[in-house]
PDB file of N, CA, C and O in Angstrom:
ATOM      1  N   MET A   9       1.440  -8.788 -10.659  1.00  0.00           N
ATOM      2  CA  MET A   9       0.734  -8.640 -11.906  1.00  0.00           C
ATOM      3  C   MET A   9      -0.653  -9.281 -11.800  1.00  0.00           C
ATOM      4  O   MET A   9      -1.604  -8.740 -12.338  1.00  0.00           O
ATOM      5  N   LYS A  10      -0.723 -10.407 -11.098  1.00  0.00           N
ATOM      6  CA  LYS A  10      -2.016 -11.071 -10.943  1.00  0.00           C
ATOM      7  C   LYS A  10      -2.977 -10.216 -10.117  1.00  0.00           C
ATOM      8  O   LYS A  10      -4.159 -10.129 -10.436  1.00  0.00           O
ATOM      9  N   ILE A  11      -2.462  -9.598  -9.069  1.00  0.00           N
ATOM     10  CA  ILE A  11      -3.308  -8.754  -8.228  1.00  0.00           C
ATOM     11  C   ILE A  11      -3.794  -7.546  -9.014  1.00  0.00           C
ATOM     12  O   ILE A  11      -4.942  -7.127  -8.883  1.00  0.00           O
ATOM     13  N   LEU A  12      -2.933  -7.010  -9.853  1.00  0.00           N
ATOM     14  CA  LEU A  12      -3.318  -5.880 -10.704  1.00  0.00           C
ATOM     15  C   LEU A  12      -4.439  -6.284 -11.652  1.00  0.00           C
ATOM     16  O   LEU A  12      -5.424  -5.554 -11.810  1.00  0.00           O
ATOM     17  N   ALA A  13      -4.324  -7.454 -12.254  1.00  0.00           N
ATOM     18  CA  ALA A  13      -5.365  -7.934 -13.160  1.00  0.00           C
ATOM     19  C   ALA A  13      -6.678  -8.166 -12.420  1.00  0.00           C
ATOM     20  O   ALA A  13      -7.757  -7.807 -12.911  1.00  0.00           O
ATOM     21  N   LEU A  14      -6.589  -8.749 -11.226  1.00  0.00           N
ATOM     22  CA  LEU A  14      -7.800  -8.978 -10.448  1.00  0.00           C
ATOM     23  C   LEU A  14      -8.462  -7.670 -10.020  1.00  0.00           C
ATOM     24  O   LEU A  14      -9.684  -7.561 -10.022  1.00  0.00           O
ATOM     25  N   SER A  15      -7.655  -6.669  -9.680  1.00  0.00           N
ATOM     26  CA  SER A  15      -8.245  -5.385  -9.278  1.00  0.00           C
ATOM     27  C   SER A  15      -8.952  -4.719 -10.450  1.00  0.00           C
ATOM     28  O   SER A  15      -9.997  -4.094 -10.280  1.00  0.00           O
ATOM     29  N   PHE A  16      -8.427  -4.887 -11.658  1.00  0.00           N
ATOM     30  CA  PHE A  16      -9.112  -4.319 -12.813  1.00  0.00           C
ATOM     31  C   PHE A  16     -10.390  -5.077 -13.132  1.00  0.00           C
ATOM     32  O   PHE A  16     -11.370  -4.482 -13.568  1.00  0.00           O
ATOM     33  N   LEU A  17     -10.392  -6.371 -12.906  1.00  0.00           N
ATOM     34  CA  LEU A  17     -11.632  -7.118 -13.088  1.00  0.00           C
ATOM     35  C   LEU A  17     -12.701  -6.644 -12.120  1.00  0.00           C
ATOM     36  O   LEU A  17     -13.871  -6.510 -12.485  1.00  0.00           O
ATOM     37  N   VAL A  18     -12.310  -6.370 -10.893  1.00  0.00           N
ATOM     38  CA  VAL A  18     -13.264  -5.854  -9.913  1.00  0.00           C
ATOM     39  C   VAL A  18     -13.762  -4.476 -10.333  1.00  0.00           C
ATOM     40  O   VAL A  18     -14.961  -4.179 -10.239  1.00  0.00           O
ATOM     41  N   MET A  19     -12.853  -3.625 -10.825  1.00  0.00           N
ATOM     42  CA  MET A  19     -13.276  -2.298 -11.289  1.00  0.00           C
ATOM     43  C   MET A  19     -14.247  -2.395 -12.451  1.00  0.00           C
ATOM     44  O   MET A  19     -15.237  -1.657 -12.509  1.00  0.00           O
ATOM     45  N   ILE A  20     -13.988  -3.280 -13.379  1.00  0.00           N
ATOM     46  CA  ILE A  20     -14.886  -3.452 -14.519  1.00  0.00           C
ATOM     47  C   ILE A  20     -16.243  -3.982 -14.055  1.00  0.00           C
ATOM     48  O   ILE A  20     -17.294  -3.519 -14.516  1.00  0.00           O
ATOM     49  N   ASP A  21     -16.220  -4.920 -13.117  1.00  0.00           N
ATOM     50  CA  ASP A  21     -17.478  -5.442 -12.584  1.00  0.00           C
ATOM     51  C   ASP A  21     -18.292  -4.345 -11.905  1.00  0.00           C
ATOM     52  O   ASP A  21     -19.506  -4.261 -12.085  1.00  0.00           O
ATOM     53  N   LEU A  22     -17.616  -3.519 -11.125  1.00  0.00           N
ATOM     54  CA  LEU A  22     -18.323  -2.428 -10.458  1.00  0.00           C
ATOM     55  C   LEU A  22     -18.881  -1.422 -11.453  1.00  0.00           C
ATOM     56  O   LEU A  22     -19.990  -0.901 -11.262  1.00  0.00           O
ATOM     57  N   SER A  23     -18.144  -1.147 -12.511  1.00  0.00           N
ATOM     58  CA  SER A  23     -18.662  -0.201 -13.511  1.00  0.00           C
ATOM     59  C   SER A  23     -19.853  -0.799 -14.249  1.00  0.00           C
ATOM     60  O   SER A  23     -20.821  -0.087 -14.561  1.00  0.00           O
ATOM     61  N   LEU A  24     -19.814  -2.110 -14.529  1.00  0.00           N
ATOM     62  CA  LEU A  24     -20.968  -2.750 -15.159  1.00  0.00           C
ATOM     63  C   LEU A  24     -22.177  -2.758 -14.240  1.00  0.00           C
ATOM     64  O   LEU A  24     -23.314  -2.567 -14.686  1.00  0.00           O
ATOM     65  N   LEU A  25     -21.923  -2.953 -12.964  1.00  0.00           N
ATOM     66  CA  LEU A  25     -23.006  -2.913 -11.986  1.00  0.00           C
ATOM     67  C   LEU A  25     -23.633  -1.524 -11.937  1.00  0.00           C
ATOM     68  O   LEU A  25     -24.867  -1.384 -11.939  1.00  0.00           O
ATOM     69  N   MET A  26     -22.792  -0.507 -11.936  1.00  0.00           N
ATOM     70  CA  MET A  26     -23.315   0.860 -11.906  1.00  0.00           C
ATOM     71  C   MET A  26     -24.045   1.197 -13.210  1.00  0.00           C
ATOM     72  O   MET A  26     -25.058   1.888 -13.193  1.00  0.00           O
ATOM     73  N   LYS A  27     -23.514   0.700 -14.308  1.00  0.00           N
ATOM     74  CA  LYS A  27     -24.170   0.949 -15.592  1.00  0.00           C
ATOM     75  C   LYS A  27     -25.534   0.271 -15.637  1.00  0.00           C
ATOM     76  O   LYS A  27     -26.493   0.814 -16.186  1.00  0.00           O
ATOM     77  N   GLY A  28     -25.628  -0.909 -15.068  1.00  0.00           N
ATOM     78  CA  GLY A  28     -26.912  -1.597 -15.003  1.00  0.00           C
ATOM     79  C   GLY A  28     -27.877  -0.922 -14.052  1.00  0.00           C
ATOM     80  O   GLY A  28     -29.094  -0.922 -14.250  1.00  0.00           O
ATOM     81  N   TRP A  29     -27.350  -0.326 -13.004  1.00  0.00           N
ATOM     82  CA  TRP A  29     -28.183   0.332 -12.006  1.00  0.00           C
ATOM     83  C   TRP A  29     -28.741   1.649 -12.549  1.00  0.00           C
ATOM     84  O   TRP A  29     -29.927   1.908 -12.438  1.00  0.00           O
ATOM     85  N   ASN A  30     -27.838   2.479 -13.121  1.00  0.00           N
ATOM     86  CA  ASN A  30     -28.255   3.779 -13.640  1.00  0.00           C
ATOM     87  C   ASN A  30     -27.360   4.116 -14.843  1.00  0.00           C
ATOM     88  O   ASN A  30     -26.302   4.717 -14.687  1.00  0.00           O
ATOM     89  N   ALA A  31     -27.809   3.724 -16.024  1.00  0.00           N
ATOM     90  CA  ALA A  31     -26.987   3.851 -17.229  1.00  0.00           C
ATOM     91  C   ALA A  31     -26.697   5.307 -17.579  1.00  0.00           C
ATOM     92  O   ALA A  31     -25.598   5.643 -18.022  1.00  0.00           O
ATOM     93  N   ASP A  32     -27.666   6.186 -17.371  1.00  0.00           N
ATOM     94  CA  ASP A  32     -27.454   7.596 -17.718  1.00  0.00           C
ATOM     95  C   ASP A  32     -26.373   8.229 -16.848  1.00  0.00           C
ATOM     96  O   ASP A  32     -25.506   8.950 -17.338  1.00  0.00           O
ATOM     97  N   LYS A  33     -26.411   7.960 -15.566  1.00  0.00           N
ATOM     98  CA  LYS A  33     -25.417   8.519 -14.647  1.00  0.00           C
ATOM     99  C   LYS A  33     -24.033   7.936 -14.940  1.00  0.00           C
ATOM    100  O   LYS A  33     -23.027   8.637 -14.892  1.00  0.00           O
ATOM    101  N   ALA A  34     -23.963   6.648 -15.251  1.00  0.00           N
ATOM    102  CA  ALA A  34     -22.693   6.009 -15.571  1.00  0.00           C
ATOM    103  C   ALA A  34     -22.100   6.618 -16.839  1.00  0.00           C
ATOM    104  O   ALA A  34     -20.881   6.818 -16.930  1.00  0.00           O
ATOM    105  N   HIS A  35     -22.946   6.926 -17.804  1.00  0.00           N
ATOM    106  CA  HIS A  35     -22.460   7.547 -19.037  1.00  0.00           C
ATOM    107  C   HIS A  35     -21.957   8.965 -18.771  1.00  0.00           C
ATOM    108  O   HIS A  35     -20.955   9.396 -19.342  1.00  0.00           O
ATOM    109  N   GLU A  36     -22.623   9.679 -17.878  1.00  0.00           N
ATOM    110  CA  GLU A  36     -22.193  11.045 -17.528  1.00  0.00           C
ATOM    111  C   GLU A  36     -20.838  11.040 -16.826  1.00  0.00           C
ATOM    112  O   GLU A  36     -20.039  11.960 -16.995  1.00  0.00           O
ATOM    113  N   LEU A  37     -20.572  10.022 -16.033  1.00  0.00           N
ATOM    114  CA  LEU A  37     -19.321   9.961 -15.264  1.00  0.00           C
ATOM    115  C   LEU A  37     -18.139   9.478 -16.095  1.00  0.00           C
ATOM    116  O   LEU A  37     -16.999   9.542 -15.623  1.00  0.00           O
ATOM    117  N   HIS A  38     -18.373   8.969 -17.286  1.00  0.00           N
ATOM    118  CA  HIS A  38     -17.311   8.458 -18.171  1.00  0.00           C
ATOM    119  C   HIS A  38     -16.473   7.392 -17.468  1.00  0.00           C
ATOM    120  O   HIS A  38     -15.245   7.464 -17.428  1.00  0.00           O
ATOM    121  N   LEU A  39     -17.143   6.415 -16.912  1.00  0.00           N
ATOM    122  CA  LEU A  39     -16.444   5.377 -16.146  1.00  0.00           C
ATOM    123  C   LEU A  39     -15.463   4.588 -16.993  1.00  0.00           C
ATOM    124  O   LEU A  39     -14.376   4.227 -16.524  1.00  0.00           O
ATOM    125  N   LYS A  40     -15.809   4.304 -18.235  1.00  0.00           N
ATOM    126  CA  LYS A  40     -14.904   3.529 -19.086  1.00  0.00           C
ATOM    127  C   LYS A  40     -13.593   4.257 -19.295  1.00  0.00           C
ATOM    128  O   LYS A  40     -12.529   3.638 -19.307  1.00  0.00           O
ATOM    129  N   ASN A  41     -13.647   5.563 -19.446  1.00  0.00           N
ATOM    130  CA  ASN A  41     -12.418   6.333 -19.651  1.00  0.00           C
ATOM    131  C   ASN A  41     -11.495   6.224 -18.448  1.00  0.00           C
ATOM    132  O   ASN A  41     -10.282   6.086 -18.598  1.00  0.00           O
ATOM    133  N   TYR A  42     -12.057   6.289 -17.246  1.00  0.00           N
ATOM    134  CA  TYR A  42     -11.236   6.159 -16.043  1.00  0.00           C
ATOM    135  C   TYR A  42     -10.611   4.773 -15.948  1.00  0.00           C
ATOM    136  O   TYR A  42      -9.450   4.622 -15.563  1.00  0.00           O
ATOM    137  N   ILE A  43     -11.376   3.767 -16.289  1.00  0.00           N
ATOM    138  CA  ILE A  43     -10.859   2.403 -16.217  1.00  0.00           C
ATOM    139  C   ILE A  43      -9.731   2.204 -17.221  1.00  0.00           C
ATOM    140  O   ILE A  43      -8.672   1.666 -16.890  1.00  0.00           O
ATOM    141  N   TYR A  44      -9.938   2.644 -18.462  1.00  0.00           N
ATOM    142  CA  TYR A  44      -8.907   2.460 -19.484  1.00  0.00           C
ATOM    143  C   TYR A  44      -7.652   3.274 -19.185  1.00  0.00           C
ATOM    144  O   TYR A  44      -6.543   2.807 -19.413  1.00  0.00           O
ATOM    145  N   CYS A  45      -7.820   4.480 -18.665  1.00  0.00           N
ATOM    146  CA  CYS A  45      -6.641   5.283 -18.293  1.00  0.00           C
ATOM    147  C   CYS A  45      -5.876   4.621 -17.154  1.00  0.00           C
ATOM    148  O   CYS A  45      -4.641   4.592 -17.160  1.00  0.00           O
ATOM    149  N   GLY A  46      -6.584   4.097 -16.184  1.00  0.00           N
ATOM    150  CA  GLY A  46      -5.938   3.396 -15.072  1.00  0.00           C
ATOM    151  C   GLY A  46      -5.204   2.149 -15.535  1.00  0.00           C
ATOM    152  O   GLY A  46      -4.091   1.861 -15.090  1.00  0.00           O
ATOM    153  N   MET A  47      -5.804   1.414 -16.453  1.00  0.00           N
ATOM    154  CA  MET A  47      -5.160   0.216 -16.983  1.00  0.00           C
ATOM    155  C   MET A  47      -3.904   0.576 -17.777  1.00  0.00           C
ATOM    156  O   MET A  47      -2.869  -0.080 -17.640  1.00  0.00           O
ATOM    157  N   ALA A  48      -3.994   1.608 -18.595  1.00  0.00           N
ATOM    158  CA  ALA A  48      -2.836   2.012 -19.399  1.00  0.00           C
ATOM    159  C   ALA A  48      -1.694   2.485 -18.504  1.00  0.00           C
ATOM    160  O   ALA A  48      -0.530   2.119 -18.716  1.00  0.00           O
ATOM    161  N   PHE A  49      -2.017   3.288 -17.487  1.00  0.00           N
ATOM    162  CA  PHE A  49      -0.988   3.778 -16.572  1.00  0.00           C
ATOM    163  C   PHE A  49      -0.326   2.621 -15.833  1.00  0.00           C
ATOM    164  O   PHE A  49       0.907   2.550 -15.731  1.00  0.00           O
ATOM    165  N   SER A  50      -1.112   1.695 -15.323  1.00  0.00           N
ATOM    166  CA  SER A  50      -0.555   0.556 -14.589  1.00  0.00           C
ATOM    167  C   SER A  50       0.300  -0.318 -15.487  1.00  0.00           C
ATOM    168  O   SER A  50       1.340  -0.827 -15.078  1.00  0.00           O
ATOM    169  N   PHE A  51      -0.140  -0.497 -16.724  1.00  0.00           N
ATOM    170  CA  PHE A  51       0.624  -1.287 -17.677  1.00  0.00           C
ATOM    171  C   PHE A  51       1.964  -0.625 -17.966  1.00  0.00           C
ATOM    172  O   PHE A  51       3.005  -1.284 -17.992  1.00  0.00           O
ATOM    173  N   LEU A  52       1.957   0.691 -18.142  1.00  0.00           N
ATOM    174  CA  LEU A  52       3.204   1.416 -18.412  1.00  0.00           C
ATOM    175  C   LEU A  52       4.152   1.391 -17.219  1.00  0.00           C
ATOM    176  O   LEU A  52       5.367   1.425 -17.379  1.00  0.00           O
ATOM    177  N   VAL A  53       3.622   1.326 -16.021  1.00  0.00           N
ATOM    178  CA  VAL A  53       4.463   1.244 -14.826  1.00  0.00           C
ATOM    179  C   VAL A  53       5.007  -0.172 -14.649  1.00  0.00           C
ATOM    180  O   VAL A  53       6.156  -0.358 -14.224  1.00  0.00           O
ATOM    181  N   GLU A  54       4.210  -1.174 -14.976  1.00  0.00           N
ATOM    182  CA  GLU A  54       4.622  -2.564 -14.770  1.00  0.00           C
ATOM    183  C   GLU A  54       5.679  -3.025 -15.768  1.00  0.00           C
ATOM    184  O   GLU A  54       6.482  -3.893 -15.446  1.00  0.00           O
ATOM    185  N   ILE A  55       5.690  -2.491 -16.972  1.00  0.00           N
ATOM    186  CA  ILE A  55       6.671  -2.920 -17.976  1.00  0.00           C
ATOM    187  C   ILE A  55       8.105  -2.700 -17.478  1.00  0.00           C
ATOM    188  O   ILE A  55       8.912  -3.628 -17.485  1.00  0.00           O
ATOM    189  N   PRO A  56       8.470  -1.480 -17.022  1.00  0.00           N
ATOM    190  CA  PRO A  56       9.839  -1.321 -16.491  1.00  0.00           C
ATOM    191  C   PRO A  56      10.095  -2.163 -15.244  1.00  0.00           C
ATOM    192  O   PRO A  56      11.199  -2.662 -15.044  1.00  0.00           O
ATOM    193  N   ASN A  57       9.067  -2.342 -14.417  1.00  0.00           N
ATOM    194  CA  ASN A  57       9.228  -3.144 -13.207  1.00  0.00           C
ATOM    195  C   ASN A  57       9.564  -4.593 -13.554  1.00  0.00           C
ATOM    196  O   ASN A  57      10.459  -5.196 -12.962  1.00  0.00           O
ATOM    197  N   ILE A  58       8.874  -5.150 -14.527  1.00  0.00           N
ATOM    198  CA  ILE A  58       9.126  -6.535 -14.929  1.00  0.00           C
ATOM    199  C   ILE A  58      10.510  -6.674 -15.538  1.00  0.00           C
ATOM    200  O   ILE A  58      11.244  -7.627 -15.245  1.00  0.00           O
ATOM    201  N   THR A  59      10.907  -5.726 -16.387  1.00  0.00           N
ATOM    202  CA  THR A  59      12.231  -5.814 -17.010  1.00  0.00           C
ATOM    203  C   THR A  59      13.340  -5.658 -15.968  1.00  0.00           C
ATOM    204  O   THR A  59      14.374  -6.333 -16.059  1.00  0.00           O
ATOM    205  N   LEU A  60      13.144  -4.799 -14.983  1.00  0.00           N
ATOM    206  CA  LEU A  60      14.139  -4.657 -13.910  1.00  0.00           C
ATOM    207  C   LEU A  60      14.287  -5.952 -13.113  1.00  0.00           C
ATOM    208  O   LEU A  60      15.403  -6.355 -12.775  1.00  0.00           O
ATOM    209  N   LEU A  61      13.175  -6.591 -12.801  1.00  0.00           N
ATOM    210  CA  LEU A  61      13.244  -7.847 -12.053  1.00  0.00           C
ATOM    211  C   LEU A  61      13.957  -8.930 -12.850  1.00  0.00           C
ATOM    212  O   LEU A  61      14.732  -9.713 -12.293  1.00  0.00           O
ATOM    213  N   LYS A  62      13.713  -8.993 -14.156  1.00  0.00           N
ATOM    214  CA  LYS A  62      14.399  -9.984 -14.985  1.00  0.00           C
ATOM    215  C   LYS A  62      15.894  -9.721 -15.025  1.00  0.00           C
ATOM    216  O   LYS A  62      16.700 -10.649 -14.976  1.00  0.00           O
ATOM    217  N   ARG A  63      16.291  -8.456 -15.128  1.00  0.00           N
ATOM    218  CA  ARG A  63      17.719  -8.118 -15.147  1.00  0.00           C
ATOM    219  C   ARG A  63      18.384  -8.456 -13.824  1.00  0.00           C
ATOM    220  O   ARG A  63      19.521  -8.921 -13.788  1.00  0.00           O
ATOM    221  N   GLN A  64      17.679  -8.206 -12.718  1.00  0.00           N
ATOM    222  CA  GLN A  64      18.255  -8.515 -11.409  1.00  0.00           C
ATOM    223  C   GLN A  64      18.435 -10.016 -11.230  1.00  0.00           C
ATOM    224  O   GLN A  64      19.414 -10.465 -10.635  1.00  0.00           O
ATOM    225  N   LYS A  65      17.507 -10.815 -11.735  1.00  0.00           N
ATOM    226  CA  LYS A  65      17.636 -12.272 -11.625  1.00  0.00           C
ATOM    227  C   LYS A  65      18.824 -12.776 -12.421  1.00  0.00           C
ATOM    228  O   LYS A  65      19.499 -13.717 -12.017  1.00  0.00           O
ATOM    229  N   LYS A  66      19.108 -12.155 -13.578  1.00  0.00           N
ATOM    230  CA  LYS A  66      20.249 -12.577 -14.383  1.00  0.00           C
ATOM    231  C   LYS A  66      21.567 -12.224 -13.702  1.00  0.00           C
ATOM    232  O   LYS A  66      22.545 -12.934 -13.821  1.00  0.00           O
ATOM    233  N   ARG A  67      21.609 -11.110 -12.990  1.00  0.00           N
ATOM    234  CA  ARG A  67      22.840 -10.646 -12.328  1.00  0.00           C
ATOM    235  C   ARG A  67      23.076 -11.299 -10.979  1.00  0.00           C
ATOM    236  O   ARG A  67      24.135 -11.155 -10.399  1.00  0.00           O
ATOM    237  N   ARG A  68      22.102 -11.978 -10.444  1.00  0.00           N
ATOM    238  CA  ARG A  68      22.204 -12.532  -9.096  1.00  0.00           C
ATOM    239  C   ARG A  68      23.312 -13.573  -9.031  1.00  0.00           C
ATOM    240  O   ARG A  68      23.404 -14.472  -9.841  1.00  0.00           O
ATOM    241  N   VAL A  69      24.175 -13.404  -8.056  1.00  0.00           N
ATOM    242  CA  VAL A  69      25.297 -14.321  -7.842  1.00  0.00           C
ATOM    243  C   VAL A  69      25.021 -15.087  -6.555  1.00  0.00           C
ATOM    244  O   VAL A  69      24.493 -14.550  -5.597  1.00  0.00           O
ATOM    245  N   ALA A  70      25.416 -16.331  -6.543  1.00  0.00           N
ATOM    246  CA  ALA A  70      25.209 -17.148  -5.355  1.00  0.00           C
ATOM    247  C   ALA A  70      26.067 -16.615  -4.212  1.00  0.00           C
ATOM    248  O   ALA A  70      27.253 -16.342  -4.379  1.00  0.00           O
ATOM    249  N   GLU A  71      25.453 -16.454  -3.069  1.00  0.00           N
ATOM    250  CA  GLU A  71      26.175 -16.004  -1.886  1.00  0.00           C
ATOM    251  C   GLU A  71      26.408 -17.192  -0.969  1.00  0.00           C
ATOM    252  O   GLU A  71      25.499 -17.952  -0.675  1.00  0.00           O
ATOM    253  N   LEU A  72      27.650 -17.348  -0.530  1.00  0.00           N
ATOM    254  CA  LEU A  72      27.997 -18.459   0.343  1.00  0.00           C
ATOM    255  C   LEU A  72      27.802 -18.053   1.796  1.00  0.00           C
ATOM    256  O   LEU A  72      28.022 -16.901   2.175  1.00  0.00           O
ATOM    257  N   ASN A  73      27.405 -19.011   2.605  1.00  0.00           N
ATOM    258  CA  ASN A  73      27.255 -18.761   4.033  1.00  0.00           C
ATOM    259  C   ASN A  73      28.622 -18.719   4.689  1.00  0.00           C
ATOM    260  O   ASN A  73      29.550 -19.427   4.287  1.00  0.00           O
ATOM    261  N   LYS A  74      28.755 -17.904   5.702  1.00  0.00           N
ATOM    262  CA  LYS A  74      30.008 -17.851   6.453  1.00  0.00           C
ATOM    263  C   LYS A  74      30.134 -19.110   7.293  1.00  0.00           C
ATOM    264  O   LYS A  74      29.155 -19.590   7.850  1.00  0.00           O
ATOM    265  N   PRO A  75      31.330 -19.672   7.381  1.00  0.00           N
ATOM    266  CA  PRO A  75      31.485 -20.886   8.198  1.00  0.00           C
ATOM    267  C   PRO A  75      31.286 -20.553   9.674  1.00  0.00           C
ATOM    268  O   PRO A  75      31.708 -19.503  10.163  1.00  0.00           O
ATOM    269  N   THR A  76      30.618 -21.441  10.356  1.00  0.00           N
ATOM    270  CA  THR A  76      30.390 -21.249  11.789  1.00  0.00           C
ATOM    271  C   THR A  76      30.989 -22.426  12.545  1.00  0.00           C
ATOM    272  O   THR A  76      31.016 -23.561  12.059  1.00  0.00           O
ATOM    273  N   LEU A  77      31.491 -22.147  13.720  1.00  0.00           N
ATOM    274  CA  LEU A  77      32.066 -23.177  14.570  1.00  0.00           C
ATOM    275  C   LEU A  77      31.092 -23.495  15.685  1.00  0.00           C
ATOM    276  O   LEU A  77      30.550 -22.606  16.332  1.00  0.00           O
ATOM    277  N   THR A  78      30.884 -24.759  15.887  1.00  0.00           N
ATOM    278  CA  THR A  78      30.049 -25.171  17.008  1.00  0.00           C
ATOM    279  C   THR A  78      30.952 -25.520  18.180  1.00  0.00           C
ATOM    280  O   THR A  78      32.162 -25.748  18.020  1.00  0.00           O
ATOM    281  N   HIS A  79      30.392 -25.586  19.315  1.00  0.00           N
ATOM    282  CA  HIS A  79      31.163 -25.861  20.535  1.00  0.00           C
ATOM    283  C   HIS A  79      31.839 -27.235  20.463  1.00  0.00           C
ATOM    284  O   HIS A  79      32.990 -27.392  20.844  1.00  0.00           O
ATOM    285  N   SER A  80      31.154 -28.234  19.946  1.00  0.00           N
ATOM    286  CA  SER A  80      31.729 -29.598  19.913  1.00  0.00           C
ATOM    287  C   SER A  80      32.883 -29.683  18.899  1.00  0.00           C
ATOM    288  O   SER A  80      33.845 -30.395  19.135  1.00  0.00           O
ATOM    289  N   SER A  81      32.825 -28.945  17.803  1.00  0.00           N
ATOM    290  CA  SER A  81      33.907 -29.016  16.832  1.00  0.00           C
ATOM    291  C   SER A  81      35.169 -28.322  17.360  1.00  0.00           C
ATOM    292  O   SER A  81      36.265 -28.738  17.061  1.00  0.00           O
ATOM    293  N   VAL A  82      35.017 -27.307  18.196  1.00  0.00           N
ATOM    294  CA  VAL A  82      36.175 -26.639  18.794  1.00  0.00           C
ATOM    295  C   VAL A  82      36.853 -27.564  19.777  1.00  0.00           C
ATOM    296  O   VAL A  82      38.076 -27.684  19.803  1.00  0.00           O
ATOM    297  N   LEU A  83      36.082 -28.287  20.586  1.00  0.00           N
ATOM    298  CA  LEU A  83      36.640 -29.201  21.556  1.00  0.00           C
ATOM    299  C   LEU A  83      37.317 -30.391  20.870  1.00  0.00           C
ATOM    300  O   LEU A  83      38.344 -30.866  21.300  1.00  0.00           O
ATOM    301  N   HIS A  84      36.748 -30.847  19.785  1.00  0.00           N
ATOM    302  CA  HIS A  84      37.302 -32.009  19.066  1.00  0.00           C
ATOM    303  C   HIS A  84      38.649 -31.661  18.444  1.00  0.00           C
ATOM    304  O   HIS A  84      39.575 -32.450  18.485  1.00  0.00           O
ATOM    305  N   HIS A  85      38.806 -30.469  17.871  1.00  0.00           N
ATOM    306  CA  HIS A  85      40.059 -30.075  17.244  1.00  0.00           C
ATOM    307  C   HIS A  85      41.112 -29.672  18.275  1.00  0.00           C
ATOM    308  O   HIS A  85      42.301 -29.764  18.003  1.00  0.00           O
ATOM    309  N   ALA A  86      40.696 -29.255  19.450  1.00  0.00           N
ATOM    310  CA  ALA A  86      41.637 -28.811  20.464  1.00  0.00           C
ATOM    311  C   ALA A  86      42.344 -29.998  21.124  1.00  0.00           C
ATOM    312  O   ALA A  86      43.469 -29.867  21.607  1.00  0.00           O
ATOM    313  N   SER A  87      41.724 -31.140  21.164  1.00  0.00           N
ATOM    314  CA  SER A  87      42.356 -32.281  21.855  1.00  0.00           C
ATOM    315  C   SER A  87      43.183 -33.139  20.983  1.00  0.00           C
ATOM    316  O   SER A  87      43.801 -32.979  20.106  1.00  0.00           O
TER     317      SER A  87
END
């Protein structure tokens, strides 16, 4: 989520830079519309992703490690 927010900040900065460079061309390209559509789409995709991760964390059960025998413990029990 943080990377997504940072990428949108970079996109907004680039659009402001382009608008400052050539405002007429930036207005013709409708840069704000592309940015807002991209943000809305990403937000709609992230909402189910976040809820799925929360559900998986609630369902997570502790897994126990399988017991392992070392060479010295086998020799100690055998004698």
